[in-house]
Structures are given as structure tokens and as C-alpha cells.
Amino acid sequence: MSTPFEYLSSVNRLVHEPARLAILVALSACDRADFLFLLNITGLTKGNLSSHLSKLEQAGLVAIEKKFEGKTPITYATLTLEGKEALKDYWKQFDKVRAGIRQLKPLRTT
Amino acid sequence: MTQFEHLSSVSSLVHEPAPGGSGPRIEDIPRIALVSRRFMELQGLLPAAVGAGLILSSLLSHLVGAPGQSGGPLGALVFCCLLVDPLTQYLQRRYRQSFGDAVATTLQKFLAAMPFIAVMTGALIDTAIYQSPSPRPGPSFVGIALACYSTWVLLRDWRWRTHYLAALAAGLAGIVVTASVIPSPGTGGIDPARTDAFLLAYALAGFGLVIAGLFDHYVLASALRRRGSKGPGFTQENGTANVDTI
């Protein structure tokens, strides 16, 4: 059986970063979300959010769609199937780490 | 998701960006998950507007003498719908402009519409019973619907939506008020005492919706508050929202 530290090392780094994890969690809870909602819910700056979304899009975890409503451009982000799987795997790994840590016994000192 | 089960109070929903930098911390994840999932339900000014419409239309119906006319409490509800429809559309637009848009799933949309569906279905059943040739005594279905909906919300989100106790109390009060009035036989659909009791029950239900809605809005606004947002209102371009202006 792997130790929790081995599980930790195998965690998807792209998903594990708090800002990206926040974006993925927000998107997993709805159909799709626009840029403003993600700004508000994550508290990121526009530049940071844009950069994280680009990374997630490049990895295929998020699909970006740009639309016009009247004259206003709106950017929508959607979690792809790959993104849903990545998030599911991440939580599985996370649970294994937690369970592993719970089973660790303290070292006995004499 | 079991990862979020430890989320326990409204205070943990308040957005506190990490000191010295923007962006979420790992302990913000439960807040983000919950608010994203309940985004439509927490747009509390919409049910609050319906509640205010119910109070106003019940009061107006009472003042213009609806209890002495055929049709009873139905007029109040029709007036409430006419009054509230443009207001809810305006509020939906404002929410979208202020907080952005998280397009809800079909189930989330249905759950967000539940207070309206519950109240309107209850009112239709009330009207059908009220206008039947031999009306039977019994509680208002609006009160029952509101009490059931509030109980369900409390059971699901009791740690951070305890304000639904007010809506539950209002629903129960409406049930008691209407159940205590016995219909007069052979009045041909005109029963001022019973109509008054129904109007009072609707006003109470409206009051419950206003309280629950305003606190839902507070929870949403607290959870999405962006530190450092300056100036009144919101612009889509700069992407900031000032929650106090909605």
C-alpha cells in the first residue's frame, strides 16, 4: 500500500493549486460561469484569473467561450469532461492522503 | 461532496482574501463550492420581492373590500403577480450585472423557483377549495407550502440558513390563522371572515419570504464581497462588484 506521501506526490499539480482548484470547483457546481462570477467567487485579479483559465484551457480541463450580449463581450467558462474527471481523481487522491495520514502512528521514543 | 462537510456557519462563507495577496486559500474551497451550487437560490431579493408583493396585495385587497366580493383572496394573488413580474426581471438583471452569471443546471433552476412554485400552487389549491360550492374548513395551502419548503431548506442547509426559521414560523402562523376560521354555509363564495383570514395568511407568508430572502441576499453578498472594490456600482469592464448597491 502507498504511503500518504506517495499519494501526495502523485496529486495533479495543475488542479492542486488553490486558485485553479477554486475555479474548477466553482465550475463543477454549475453548468457554466462567466468571467465576472469567477472573479467574484475566487477573489482573483483579472490578470491572475485570465492566466489560470488559460492554463486550464490549454490542459483541456476548461472550455472558454466568448460571446457578445448586445455590445458587451462576455466570457463563459465550462468544465470539460476531462476537467470533471481530473477533479474527481483529485478528490479521490485527497481522500487517500487524508485516510493515510489518519492511519499514521506516532513514533515511540523511549 | 464529503470534502465540504465541515463548512458550518455563515461566518465561514464570508470571503476573506489571503493577507498580502489576492486569490482563494484552500479553506475557501467549501465556500466557493456551496455558493456556486446555491447561487440562484441565494438571490434572495427575488423571493423577498414576491413576499413584499404578497403583503402589499393582501393589504390592498383588504382595504378595497375584497373580502366582501366573490373570488376572495384570488384577486390579491393576481395583483401580486402583476406587481412582481417586472420587478423580478429587473432584479435578475441587477444580480447578473453585480455578481456575474453562473448558469444553473435544470435542477438548480427548479430549486431556485421552488418558493414561487410552492406559494402559487398553494394559492391555486386555496382558491379551488374556497370557491367550491361546499367549502370545507382547513388551513391555507400557501402556509403549508411555505412551511414545507422552509423545513426542507432548514434540514439541508440549517447551519448557514437558519433564517428560514422565520419563514417556517410565518407558514405555521398562516396555517393556524386559516384553520381556526370555519366557512359560513351557503354564502355563495362570499365569506368575508374567511377571506380576511386567508389574506392575513398570505401577508404572513409574504413576511416570511421577505425575511428569508433578505438574509439569503446577505449570505450571498457576504460570500462574494470583493475586498478593495472601489466606487459605487459595477462595471462589466473592470469586473468589480459593490454588493451594497444592488
Short mmCIF file of C-alpha atoms in Angstrom, two decimals:
data_model
loop_
_atom_site.label_atom_id
_atom_site.label_comp_id
_atom_site.label_asym_id
_atom_site.label_seq_id
_atom_site.Cartn_x
_atom_site.Cartn_y
_atom_site.Cartn_z
CA MET A 1 0.00 0.00 0.00
CA SER A 2 1.30 3.51 -0.85
CA THR A 3 2.04 5.94 1.95
CA PRO A 4 0.14 9.26 2.11
CA PHE A 5 3.32 10.99 0.98
CA GLU A 6 3.44 8.89 -2.15
CA TYR A 7 -0.19 9.80 -2.81
CA LEU A 8 0.67 13.46 -2.22
CA SER A 9 3.45 13.34 -4.78
CA SER A 10 1.07 11.88 -7.34
CA VAL A 11 -1.55 14.63 -6.92
CA ASN A 12 -2.26 16.56 -10.12
CA ARG A 13 -0.32 19.83 -9.63
CA LEU A 14 -2.41 21.66 -12.19
CA VAL A 15 -5.54 21.01 -10.13
CA HIS A 16 -3.92 21.23 -6.69
CA GLU A 17 -3.01 24.94 -6.95
CA PRO A 18 -5.69 26.72 -4.79
CA ALA A 19 -6.74 29.30 -7.40
CA ARG A 20 -7.18 26.69 -10.13
CA LEU A 21 -8.86 24.30 -7.72
CA ALA A 22 -11.28 27.11 -6.78
CA ILE A 23 -12.09 27.74 -10.45
CA LEU A 24 -12.66 24.05 -11.13
CA VAL A 25 -14.82 23.62 -8.01
CA ALA A 26 -16.93 26.66 -8.94
CA LEU A 27 -17.39 25.38 -12.49
CA SER A 28 -18.22 21.88 -11.29
CA ALA A 29 -21.12 23.27 -9.24
CA CYS A 30 -22.90 24.88 -12.20
CA ASP A 31 -23.42 24.47 -15.90
CA ARG A 32 -21.03 27.30 -16.85
CA ALA A 33 -19.93 30.58 -15.34
CA ASP A 34 -18.89 33.91 -16.72
CA PHE A 35 -15.64 35.74 -16.03
CA LEU A 36 -17.24 38.18 -13.57
CA PHE A 37 -18.72 35.42 -11.42
CA LEU A 38 -15.35 33.66 -11.28
CA LEU A 39 -13.67 36.96 -10.36
CA ASN A 40 -16.14 37.48 -7.51
CA ILE A 41 -16.13 33.98 -6.15
CA THR A 42 -12.37 33.43 -6.26
CA GLY A 43 -11.25 36.95 -5.38
CA LEU A 44 -8.51 36.75 -8.00
CA THR A 45 -7.42 39.73 -10.03
CA LYS A 46 -8.45 39.86 -13.69
CA GLY A 47 -4.91 39.09 -14.83
CA ASN A 48 -4.49 36.14 -12.49
CA LEU A 49 -7.87 34.68 -13.34
CA SER A 50 -7.19 35.06 -17.03
CA SER A 51 -3.81 33.35 -16.66
CA HIS A 52 -5.23 30.44 -14.65
CA LEU A 53 -8.09 30.00 -17.10
CA SER A 54 -5.62 29.90 -19.99
CA LYS A 55 -3.60 27.18 -18.25
CA LEU A 56 -6.73 25.15 -17.56
CA GLU A 57 -7.89 25.62 -21.14
CA GLN A 58 -4.52 24.53 -22.51
CA ALA A 59 -4.74 21.40 -20.37
CA GLY A 60 -8.21 20.74 -21.76
CA LEU A 61 -9.89 20.93 -18.36
CA VAL A 62 -11.92 24.03 -19.15
CA ALA A 63 -13.57 25.27 -22.35
CA ILE A 64 -13.72 29.01 -22.93
CA GLU A 65 -16.47 30.57 -24.99
CA LYS A 66 -16.60 34.26 -25.87
CA LYS A 67 -19.94 35.82 -26.65
CA PHE A 68 -21.48 39.19 -27.23
CA GLU A 69 -24.63 40.21 -25.43
CA GLY A 70 -25.54 43.39 -27.20
CA LYS A 71 -22.24 45.23 -27.35
CA THR A 72 -20.86 43.67 -24.17
CA PRO A 73 -18.34 40.88 -24.53
CA ILE A 74 -18.90 38.03 -22.07
CA THR A 75 -16.51 35.17 -21.46
CA TYR A 76 -18.03 31.90 -20.27
CA ALA A 77 -16.02 29.02 -18.88
CA THR A 78 -17.28 25.44 -18.79
CA LEU A 79 -15.77 22.39 -17.17
CA THR A 80 -14.98 19.78 -19.83
CA LEU A 81 -15.48 16.05 -19.30
CA GLU A 82 -11.73 15.78 -18.88
CA GLY A 83 -11.90 18.52 -16.24
CA LYS A 84 -14.66 16.69 -14.37
CA GLU A 85 -12.57 13.52 -14.38
CA ALA A 86 -9.45 15.39 -13.24
CA LEU A 87 -11.36 16.95 -10.34
CA LYS A 88 -12.89 13.60 -9.39
CA ASP A 89 -9.45 11.95 -9.43
CA TYR A 90 -8.03 14.82 -7.39
CA TRP A 91 -10.66 14.36 -4.64
CA LYS A 92 -10.00 10.62 -4.65
CA GLN A 93 -6.28 11.26 -4.15
CA PHE A 94 -7.08 13.83 -1.49
CA ASP A 95 -9.24 11.31 0.40
CA LYS A 96 -6.46 8.72 0.20
CA VAL A 97 -3.99 11.25 1.63
CA ARG A 98 -6.38 12.08 4.48
CA ALA A 99 -7.08 8.42 5.21
CA GLY A 100 -3.36 7.63 5.09
CA ILE A 101 -2.49 10.43 7.48
CA ARG A 102 -5.15 9.22 9.92
CA GLN A 103 -3.54 5.77 9.94
CA LEU A 104 -0.05 7.06 10.67
CA LYS A 105 1.15 6.17 14.15
CA PRO A 106 3.41 8.48 16.12
CA LEU A 107 6.99 7.32 16.61
CA ARG A 108 7.66 5.93 20.05
CA THR A 109 10.54 7.47 21.92
CA THR A 110 12.00 5.83 24.99
CA MET B 1 -19.12 16.08 -1.58
CA THR B 2 -17.71 14.96 1.72
CA GLN B 3 -14.79 17.36 1.38
CA PHE B 4 -17.13 20.24 2.17
CA GLU B 5 -19.00 18.81 5.12
CA HIS B 6 -17.07 20.73 7.71
CA LEU B 7 -18.49 24.01 6.46
CA SER B 8 -20.61 25.03 9.38
CA SER B 9 -21.56 28.66 9.69
CA VAL B 10 -22.33 31.84 7.83
CA SER B 11 -19.06 33.34 9.07
CA SER B 12 -17.18 30.70 7.14
CA LEU B 13 -18.95 31.87 3.98
CA VAL B 14 -17.57 35.37 4.25
CA HIS B 15 -14.84 35.91 1.73
CA GLU B 16 -11.57 36.85 3.41
CA PRO B 17 -8.79 37.06 0.83
CA ALA B 18 -5.37 35.93 1.98
CA PRO B 19 -3.37 38.74 3.58
CA GLY B 20 -0.89 40.31 1.23
CA GLY B 21 -2.31 38.76 -1.89
CA SER B 22 -5.48 38.15 -3.80
CA GLY B 23 -6.92 34.80 -4.57
CA PRO B 24 -8.52 31.94 -2.75
CA ARG B 25 -6.98 29.87 0.00
CA ILE B 26 -7.60 26.18 0.34
CA GLU B 27 -10.08 26.81 3.18
CA ASP B 28 -12.15 28.96 0.78
CA ILE B 29 -12.97 25.94 -1.36
CA PRO B 30 -16.08 24.89 0.63
CA ARG B 31 -17.46 28.43 0.44
CA ILE B 32 -16.83 28.52 -3.29
CA ALA B 33 -18.50 25.13 -3.82
CA LEU B 34 -21.57 25.99 -1.77
CA VAL B 35 -22.12 29.47 -3.16
CA SER B 36 -21.66 28.27 -6.73
CA ARG B 37 -24.13 25.44 -6.17
CA ARG B 38 -26.74 27.65 -4.48
CA PHE B 39 -26.07 30.80 -6.49
CA MET B 40 -29.61 31.06 -7.86
CA GLU B 41 -31.28 30.11 -4.57
CA LEU B 42 -29.30 32.77 -2.70
CA GLN B 43 -30.52 35.56 -4.98
CA GLY B 44 -32.82 36.40 -2.13
CA LEU B 45 -34.17 39.72 -3.34
CA LEU B 46 -36.36 37.77 -5.79
CA PRO B 47 -38.39 35.86 -3.15
CA ALA B 48 -38.26 38.99 -0.99
CA ALA B 49 -39.94 40.90 -3.85
CA VAL B 50 -42.61 38.19 -4.12
CA GLY B 51 -43.11 38.40 -0.35
CA ALA B 52 -43.41 42.18 -0.45
CA GLY B 53 -45.89 41.83 -3.34
CA LEU B 54 -47.96 39.37 -1.29
CA ILE B 55 -48.02 41.71 1.70
CA LEU B 56 -48.94 44.72 -0.41
CA SER B 57 -51.60 42.97 -2.47
CA SER B 58 -53.16 41.37 0.65
CA LEU B 59 -53.28 44.76 2.32
CA LEU B 60 -54.75 46.44 -0.77
CA SER B 61 -57.31 43.65 -1.19
CA HIS B 62 -58.36 44.12 2.41
CA LEU B 63 -58.58 47.90 2.02
CA VAL B 64 -60.61 47.84 -1.21
CA GLY B 65 -63.08 45.40 0.31
CA ALA B 66 -62.21 42.17 -1.48
CA PRO B 67 -63.41 40.09 1.48
CA GLY B 68 -66.98 41.13 0.68
CA GLN B 69 -66.73 40.18 -3.01
CA SER B 70 -66.86 36.92 -4.88
CA GLY B 71 -63.44 35.45 -5.65
CA GLY B 72 -61.99 36.23 -2.27
CA PRO B 73 -58.22 36.04 -1.96
CA LEU B 74 -57.65 35.22 -5.63
CA GLY B 75 -57.62 38.91 -6.62
CA ALA B 76 -54.73 39.57 -4.24
CA LEU B 77 -52.63 36.90 -5.91
CA VAL B 78 -53.34 38.08 -9.44
CA PHE B 79 -52.39 41.60 -8.38
CA CYS B 80 -49.24 40.28 -6.70
CA CYS B 81 -48.14 38.52 -9.92
CA LEU B 82 -48.73 41.66 -11.98
CA LEU B 83 -46.82 43.74 -9.46
CA VAL B 84 -43.85 41.45 -9.00
CA ASP B 85 -43.11 40.16 -12.51
CA PRO B 86 -41.33 43.29 -13.86
CA LEU B 87 -39.54 43.75 -10.54
CA THR B 88 -38.11 40.22 -10.54
CA GLN B 89 -36.90 40.66 -14.11
CA TYR B 90 -35.15 43.87 -13.10
CA LEU B 91 -33.59 42.21 -10.04
CA GLN B 92 -32.35 39.24 -12.07
CA ARG B 93 -30.62 41.68 -14.43
CA ARG B 94 -29.06 43.52 -11.49
CA TYR B 95 -27.81 40.31 -9.91
CA ARG B 96 -26.20 39.33 -13.16
CA GLN B 97 -24.57 42.70 -13.54
CA SER B 98 -23.30 42.74 -9.97
CA PHE B 99 -22.22 39.19 -9.29
CA GLY B 100 -21.86 37.71 -12.75
CA ASP B 101 -23.58 34.73 -14.20
CA ALA B 102 -23.28 31.14 -13.09
CA VAL B 103 -25.64 29.34 -15.41
CA ALA B 104 -27.57 26.91 -13.24
CA THR B 105 -28.39 23.32 -14.07
CA THR B 106 -32.06 22.43 -14.62
CA LEU B 107 -32.33 21.04 -11.10
CA GLN B 108 -30.76 24.17 -9.58
CA LYS B 109 -33.21 26.35 -11.55
CA PHE B 110 -36.12 24.28 -10.30
CA LEU B 111 -34.91 24.51 -6.69
CA ALA B 112 -34.48 28.28 -7.00
CA ALA B 113 -38.03 28.61 -8.30
CA MET B 114 -39.42 26.42 -5.52
CA PRO B 115 -40.63 29.26 -3.23
CA PHE B 116 -42.67 30.77 -6.09
CA ILE B 117 -43.96 27.39 -7.26
CA ALA B 118 -44.88 26.42 -3.68
CA VAL B 119 -46.71 29.66 -2.91
CA MET B 120 -48.55 29.84 -6.24
CA THR B 121 -49.56 26.17 -6.19
CA GLY B 122 -50.77 26.59 -2.61
CA ALA B 123 -52.77 29.66 -3.63
CA LEU B 124 -54.40 27.85 -6.55
CA ILE B 125 -55.44 24.97 -4.27
CA ASP B 126 -56.74 27.51 -1.73
CA THR B 127 -58.78 29.23 -4.43
CA ALA B 128 -60.20 25.96 -5.74
CA ILE B 129 -61.29 24.94 -2.23
CA TYR B 130 -62.54 28.43 -1.38
CA GLN B 131 -64.74 28.64 -4.48
CA SER B 132 -66.14 25.14 -4.25
CA PRO B 133 -69.94 25.05 -3.59
CA SER B 134 -69.41 23.48 -0.18
CA PRO B 135 -66.12 24.87 1.17
CA ARG B 136 -64.54 22.79 3.89
CA PRO B 137 -62.68 24.20 6.86
CA GLY B 138 -58.94 23.77 6.73
CA PRO B 139 -55.60 25.54 6.67
CA SER B 140 -54.24 27.64 3.82
CA PHE B 141 -52.14 25.61 1.41
CA VAL B 142 -49.87 28.64 0.97
CA GLY B 143 -48.97 28.31 4.66
CA ILE B 144 -48.48 24.57 4.29
CA ALA B 145 -46.33 25.00 1.16
CA LEU B 146 -44.16 27.67 2.80
CA ALA B 147 -43.74 25.62 5.99
CA CYS B 148 -42.76 22.53 3.98
CA TYR B 149 -40.31 24.44 1.80
CA SER B 150 -38.73 26.18 4.83
CA THR B 151 -38.37 22.88 6.67
CA TRP B 152 -36.66 21.34 3.68
CA VAL B 153 -34.21 24.27 3.41
CA LEU B 154 -33.51 24.10 7.16
CA LEU B 155 -32.85 20.37 7.02
CA ARG B 156 -30.49 20.76 4.08
CA ASP B 157 -28.64 23.98 4.98
CA TRP B 158 -29.50 24.51 8.64
CA ARG B 159 -26.02 25.63 9.60
CA TRP B 160 -25.97 28.68 7.41
CA ARG B 161 -29.63 29.36 6.51
CA THR B 162 -31.22 29.32 9.95
CA HIS B 163 -33.16 32.44 8.96
CA TYR B 164 -35.63 30.07 7.31
CA LEU B 165 -36.97 29.57 10.83
CA ALA B 166 -38.75 32.91 10.29
CA ALA B 167 -40.35 31.61 7.09
CA LEU B 168 -41.32 28.39 8.86
CA ALA B 169 -42.90 30.37 11.71
CA ALA B 170 -44.78 32.55 9.20
CA GLY B 171 -46.08 29.48 7.36
CA LEU B 172 -47.21 27.85 10.61
CA ALA B 173 -48.90 31.08 11.74
CA GLY B 174 -50.75 31.19 8.39
CA ILE B 175 -51.88 27.59 8.90
CA VAL B 176 -53.20 28.36 12.40
CA VAL B 177 -54.97 31.56 11.32
CA THR B 178 -56.82 29.94 8.42
CA ALA B 179 -57.56 26.63 10.15
CA SER B 180 -59.26 28.45 13.01
CA VAL B 181 -61.92 30.04 10.75
CA ILE B 182 -64.91 27.88 9.87
CA PRO B 183 -66.54 28.66 6.50
CA SER B 184 -70.07 30.05 6.64
CA PRO B 185 -72.53 27.73 4.88
CA GLY B 186 -74.44 28.93 1.85
CA THR B 187 -72.59 32.19 1.30
CA GLY B 188 -72.13 31.63 -2.45
CA GLY B 189 -68.39 32.26 -2.49
CA ILE B 190 -68.58 35.34 -0.30
CA ASP B 191 -67.21 34.77 3.17
CA PRO B 192 -65.56 37.96 4.48
CA ALA B 193 -64.24 36.41 7.72
CA ARG B 194 -62.60 33.51 5.91
CA THR B 195 -61.24 35.74 3.13
CA ASP B 196 -59.70 38.02 5.74
CA ALA B 197 -58.05 35.01 7.38
CA PHE B 198 -56.60 33.93 4.01
CA LEU B 199 -55.38 37.45 3.26
CA LEU B 200 -53.68 37.53 6.66
CA ALA B 201 -52.10 34.14 5.95
CA TYR B 202 -50.78 35.44 2.60
CA ALA B 203 -49.40 38.55 4.27
CA LEU B 204 -47.68 36.35 6.86
CA ALA B 205 -46.25 34.13 4.11
CA GLY B 206 -45.05 37.29 2.37
CA PHE B 207 -43.38 38.44 5.57
CA GLY B 208 -41.62 35.08 5.91
CA LEU B 209 -40.39 35.28 2.30
CA VAL B 210 -39.13 38.85 2.81
CA ILE B 211 -37.11 37.88 5.92
CA ALA B 212 -35.70 34.69 4.39
CA GLY B 213 -34.95 36.42 1.09
CA LEU B 214 -33.15 39.38 2.65
CA PHE B 215 -30.95 37.09 4.74
CA ASP B 216 -30.24 34.89 1.70
CA HIS B 217 -29.14 38.02 -0.13
CA TYR B 218 -26.92 38.93 2.82
CA VAL B 219 -25.30 35.49 2.75
CA LEU B 220 -24.65 35.77 -0.99
CA ALA B 221 -23.33 39.32 -0.73
CA SER B 222 -21.04 38.37 2.17
CA ALA B 223 -19.70 35.36 0.35
CA LEU B 224 -18.99 37.27 -2.84
CA ARG B 225 -17.75 40.50 -1.30
CA ARG B 226 -14.59 41.56 -3.04
CA ARG B 227 -12.20 43.41 -0.81
CA GLY B 228 -10.82 46.57 -2.33
CA SER B 229 -13.67 47.09 -4.78
CA LYS B 230 -13.99 50.82 -5.04
CA GLY B 231 -16.68 53.15 -6.13
CA PRO B 232 -20.40 52.66 -6.43
CA GLY B 233 -21.99 50.06 -8.59
CA PHE B 234 -20.46 47.72 -11.04
CA THR B 235 -18.98 47.77 -14.45
CA GLN B 236 -18.60 44.74 -16.64
CA GLU B 237 -15.31 46.15 -17.89
CA ASN B 238 -13.46 46.41 -14.61
CA GLY B 239 -15.12 43.31 -13.26
CA THR B 240 -15.69 44.61 -9.75
CA ALA B 241 -18.89 44.43 -7.79
CA ASN B 242 -20.05 46.53 -4.89
CA VAL B 243 -22.66 44.39 -3.18
CA ASP B 244 -24.20 47.25 -1.27
CA THR B 245 -25.50 48.89 -4.40
CA ILE B 246 -27.84 46.15 -5.60
#
